[in-house]
Short mmCIF file of C-alpha atoms in Angstrom, two decimals:
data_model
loop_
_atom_site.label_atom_id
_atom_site.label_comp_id
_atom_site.label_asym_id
_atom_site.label_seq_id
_atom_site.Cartn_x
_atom_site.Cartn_y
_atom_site.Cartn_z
CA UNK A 221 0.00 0.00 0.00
CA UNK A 222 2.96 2.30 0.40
CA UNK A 223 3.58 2.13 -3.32
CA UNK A 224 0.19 3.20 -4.19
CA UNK A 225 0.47 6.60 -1.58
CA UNK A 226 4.04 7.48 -2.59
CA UNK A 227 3.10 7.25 -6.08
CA UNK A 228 0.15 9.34 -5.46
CA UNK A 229 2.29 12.18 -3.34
CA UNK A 230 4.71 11.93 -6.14
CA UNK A 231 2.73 12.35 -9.29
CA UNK A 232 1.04 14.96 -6.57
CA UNK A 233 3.93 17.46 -6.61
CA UNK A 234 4.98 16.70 -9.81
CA UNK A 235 8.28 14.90 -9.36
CA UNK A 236 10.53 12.53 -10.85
CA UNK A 237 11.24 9.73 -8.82
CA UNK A 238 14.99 10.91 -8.62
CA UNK A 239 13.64 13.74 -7.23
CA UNK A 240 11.16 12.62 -4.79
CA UNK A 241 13.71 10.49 -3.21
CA UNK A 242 16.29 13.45 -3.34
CA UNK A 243 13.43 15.47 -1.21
CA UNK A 244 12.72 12.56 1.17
CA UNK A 245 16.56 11.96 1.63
CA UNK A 246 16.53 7.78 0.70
CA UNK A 247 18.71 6.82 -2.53
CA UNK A 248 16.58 6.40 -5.74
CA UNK A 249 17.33 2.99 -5.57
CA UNK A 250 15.25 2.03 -2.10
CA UNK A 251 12.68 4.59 -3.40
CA UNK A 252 12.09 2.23 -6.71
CA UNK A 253 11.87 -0.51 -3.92
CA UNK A 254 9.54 0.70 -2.37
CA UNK A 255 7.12 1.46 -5.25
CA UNK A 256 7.25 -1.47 -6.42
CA UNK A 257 6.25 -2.99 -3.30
CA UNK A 258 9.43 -4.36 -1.79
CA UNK A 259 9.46 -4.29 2.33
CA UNK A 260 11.32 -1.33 3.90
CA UNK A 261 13.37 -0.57 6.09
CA UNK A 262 12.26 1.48 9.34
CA UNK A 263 14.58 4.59 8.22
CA UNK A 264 13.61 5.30 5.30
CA UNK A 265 9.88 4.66 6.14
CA UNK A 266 10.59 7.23 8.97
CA UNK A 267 11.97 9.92 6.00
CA UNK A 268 9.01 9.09 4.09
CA UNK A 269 6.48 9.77 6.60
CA UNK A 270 8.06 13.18 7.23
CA UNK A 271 7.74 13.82 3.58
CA UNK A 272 4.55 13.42 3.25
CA UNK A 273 3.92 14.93 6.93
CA UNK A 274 2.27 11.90 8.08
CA UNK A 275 2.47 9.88 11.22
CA UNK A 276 4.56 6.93 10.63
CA UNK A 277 2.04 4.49 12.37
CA UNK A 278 -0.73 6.19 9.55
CA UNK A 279 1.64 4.59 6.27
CA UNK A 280 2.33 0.82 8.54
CA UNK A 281 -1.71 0.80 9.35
CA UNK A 282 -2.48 1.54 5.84
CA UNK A 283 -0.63 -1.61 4.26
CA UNK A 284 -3.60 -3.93 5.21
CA UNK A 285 -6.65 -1.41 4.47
CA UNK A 286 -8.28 -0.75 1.11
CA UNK A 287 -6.77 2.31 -1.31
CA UNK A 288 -9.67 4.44 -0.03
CA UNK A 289 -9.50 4.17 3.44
CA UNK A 290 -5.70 4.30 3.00
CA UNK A 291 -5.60 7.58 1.52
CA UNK A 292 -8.33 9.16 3.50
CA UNK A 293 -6.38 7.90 6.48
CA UNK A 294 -3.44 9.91 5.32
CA UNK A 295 -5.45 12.91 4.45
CA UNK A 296 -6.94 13.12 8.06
CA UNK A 297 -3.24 12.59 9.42
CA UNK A 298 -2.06 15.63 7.49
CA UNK A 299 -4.78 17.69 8.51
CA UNK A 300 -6.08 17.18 12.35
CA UNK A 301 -8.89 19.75 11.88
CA UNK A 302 -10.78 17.97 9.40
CA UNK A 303 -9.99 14.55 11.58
CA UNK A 304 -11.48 16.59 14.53
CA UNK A 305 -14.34 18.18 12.29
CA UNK A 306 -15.07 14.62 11.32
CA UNK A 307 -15.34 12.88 14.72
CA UNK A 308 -17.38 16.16 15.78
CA UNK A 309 -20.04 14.69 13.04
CA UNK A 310 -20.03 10.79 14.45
CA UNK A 311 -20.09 11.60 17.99
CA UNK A 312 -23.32 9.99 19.80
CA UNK A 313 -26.21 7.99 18.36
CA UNK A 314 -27.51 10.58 15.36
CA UNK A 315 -29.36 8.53 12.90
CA UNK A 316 -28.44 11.96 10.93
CA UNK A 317 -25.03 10.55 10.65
CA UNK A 318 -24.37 9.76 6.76
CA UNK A 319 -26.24 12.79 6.01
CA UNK A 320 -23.78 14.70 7.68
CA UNK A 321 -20.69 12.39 6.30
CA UNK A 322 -22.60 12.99 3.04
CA UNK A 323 -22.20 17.02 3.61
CA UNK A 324 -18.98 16.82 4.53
CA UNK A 325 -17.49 15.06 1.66
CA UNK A 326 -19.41 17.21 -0.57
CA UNK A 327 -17.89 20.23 1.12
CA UNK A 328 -14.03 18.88 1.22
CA UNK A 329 -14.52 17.87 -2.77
CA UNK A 330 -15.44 21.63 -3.40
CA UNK A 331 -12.85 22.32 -1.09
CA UNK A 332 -10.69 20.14 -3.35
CA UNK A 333 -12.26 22.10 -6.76
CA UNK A 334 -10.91 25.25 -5.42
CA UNK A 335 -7.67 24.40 -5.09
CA UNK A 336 -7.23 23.30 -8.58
CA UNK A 337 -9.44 25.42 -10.45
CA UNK A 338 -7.86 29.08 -11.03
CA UNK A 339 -10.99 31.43 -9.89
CA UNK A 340 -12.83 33.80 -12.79
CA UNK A 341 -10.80 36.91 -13.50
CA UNK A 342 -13.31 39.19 -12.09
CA UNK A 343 -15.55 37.29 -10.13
CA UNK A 344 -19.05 36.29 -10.31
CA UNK A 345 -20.27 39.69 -10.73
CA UNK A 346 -18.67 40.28 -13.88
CA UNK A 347 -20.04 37.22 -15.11
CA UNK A 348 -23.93 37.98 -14.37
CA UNK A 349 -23.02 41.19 -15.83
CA UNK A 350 -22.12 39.85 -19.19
#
């Protein structure tokens, strides 16, 4: 599973596996390991896991979980305020639980949108304007 979220962080920030490994500070040669799916060795798990600012118990728990849960593991590792926003939503017995879930994914995939989309030039005023 390691493979699949270094891959992911790599083709992420747009690097060459040279340079990934350069970044996380592991020779090229235990990063190609490690994608494809060799064991590693605790070091260079550690460097990886401050690479991708993650906990290193998040990328060992992840090796026996599906892709999904892996990654949205990792995601709530890297940020603790959606994590804490998230267990805010499942605390007690709410039956109004997957509608909630259901609003929050919505909101962090919009979240998501706007961080890849490049906003209009001059807003949404100029646009009704038109």
């Amino acid at each position: 599973m390691i493979d699949r979220i270094l891959r992911y962080e790599i083709s992420k920030r747009e690097l060459s596996n040279r340079g990934a490994a350069r970044q996380i500070g592991i020779a090229h040669t235990t990063l190609e390991r490690m994608l494809s799916g060799s064991p590693a060795d605790l070091e260079s798990i550690e460097k990886v896991s401050k690479w991708m600012h993650v906990k290193v118990s998040t990328l060992l728990d992840i090796e026996d979980e599906n892709p999904t849960v892996a990654y949205i593991s990792s995601l709530l590792d890297k940020r603790p305020e959606f994590r804490d926003a998230l267990n805010m939503l499942i605390v007690g017995d709410d039956e109004n639980v997957f509608s909630k879930l259901e609003l929050f994914l919505e909101f962090m995939l919009y979240q998501n949108w706007l961080s890849t989309h490049k906003p209009l030039r001059g807003g949404v005023s100029d646009v009704e304007n038109s």
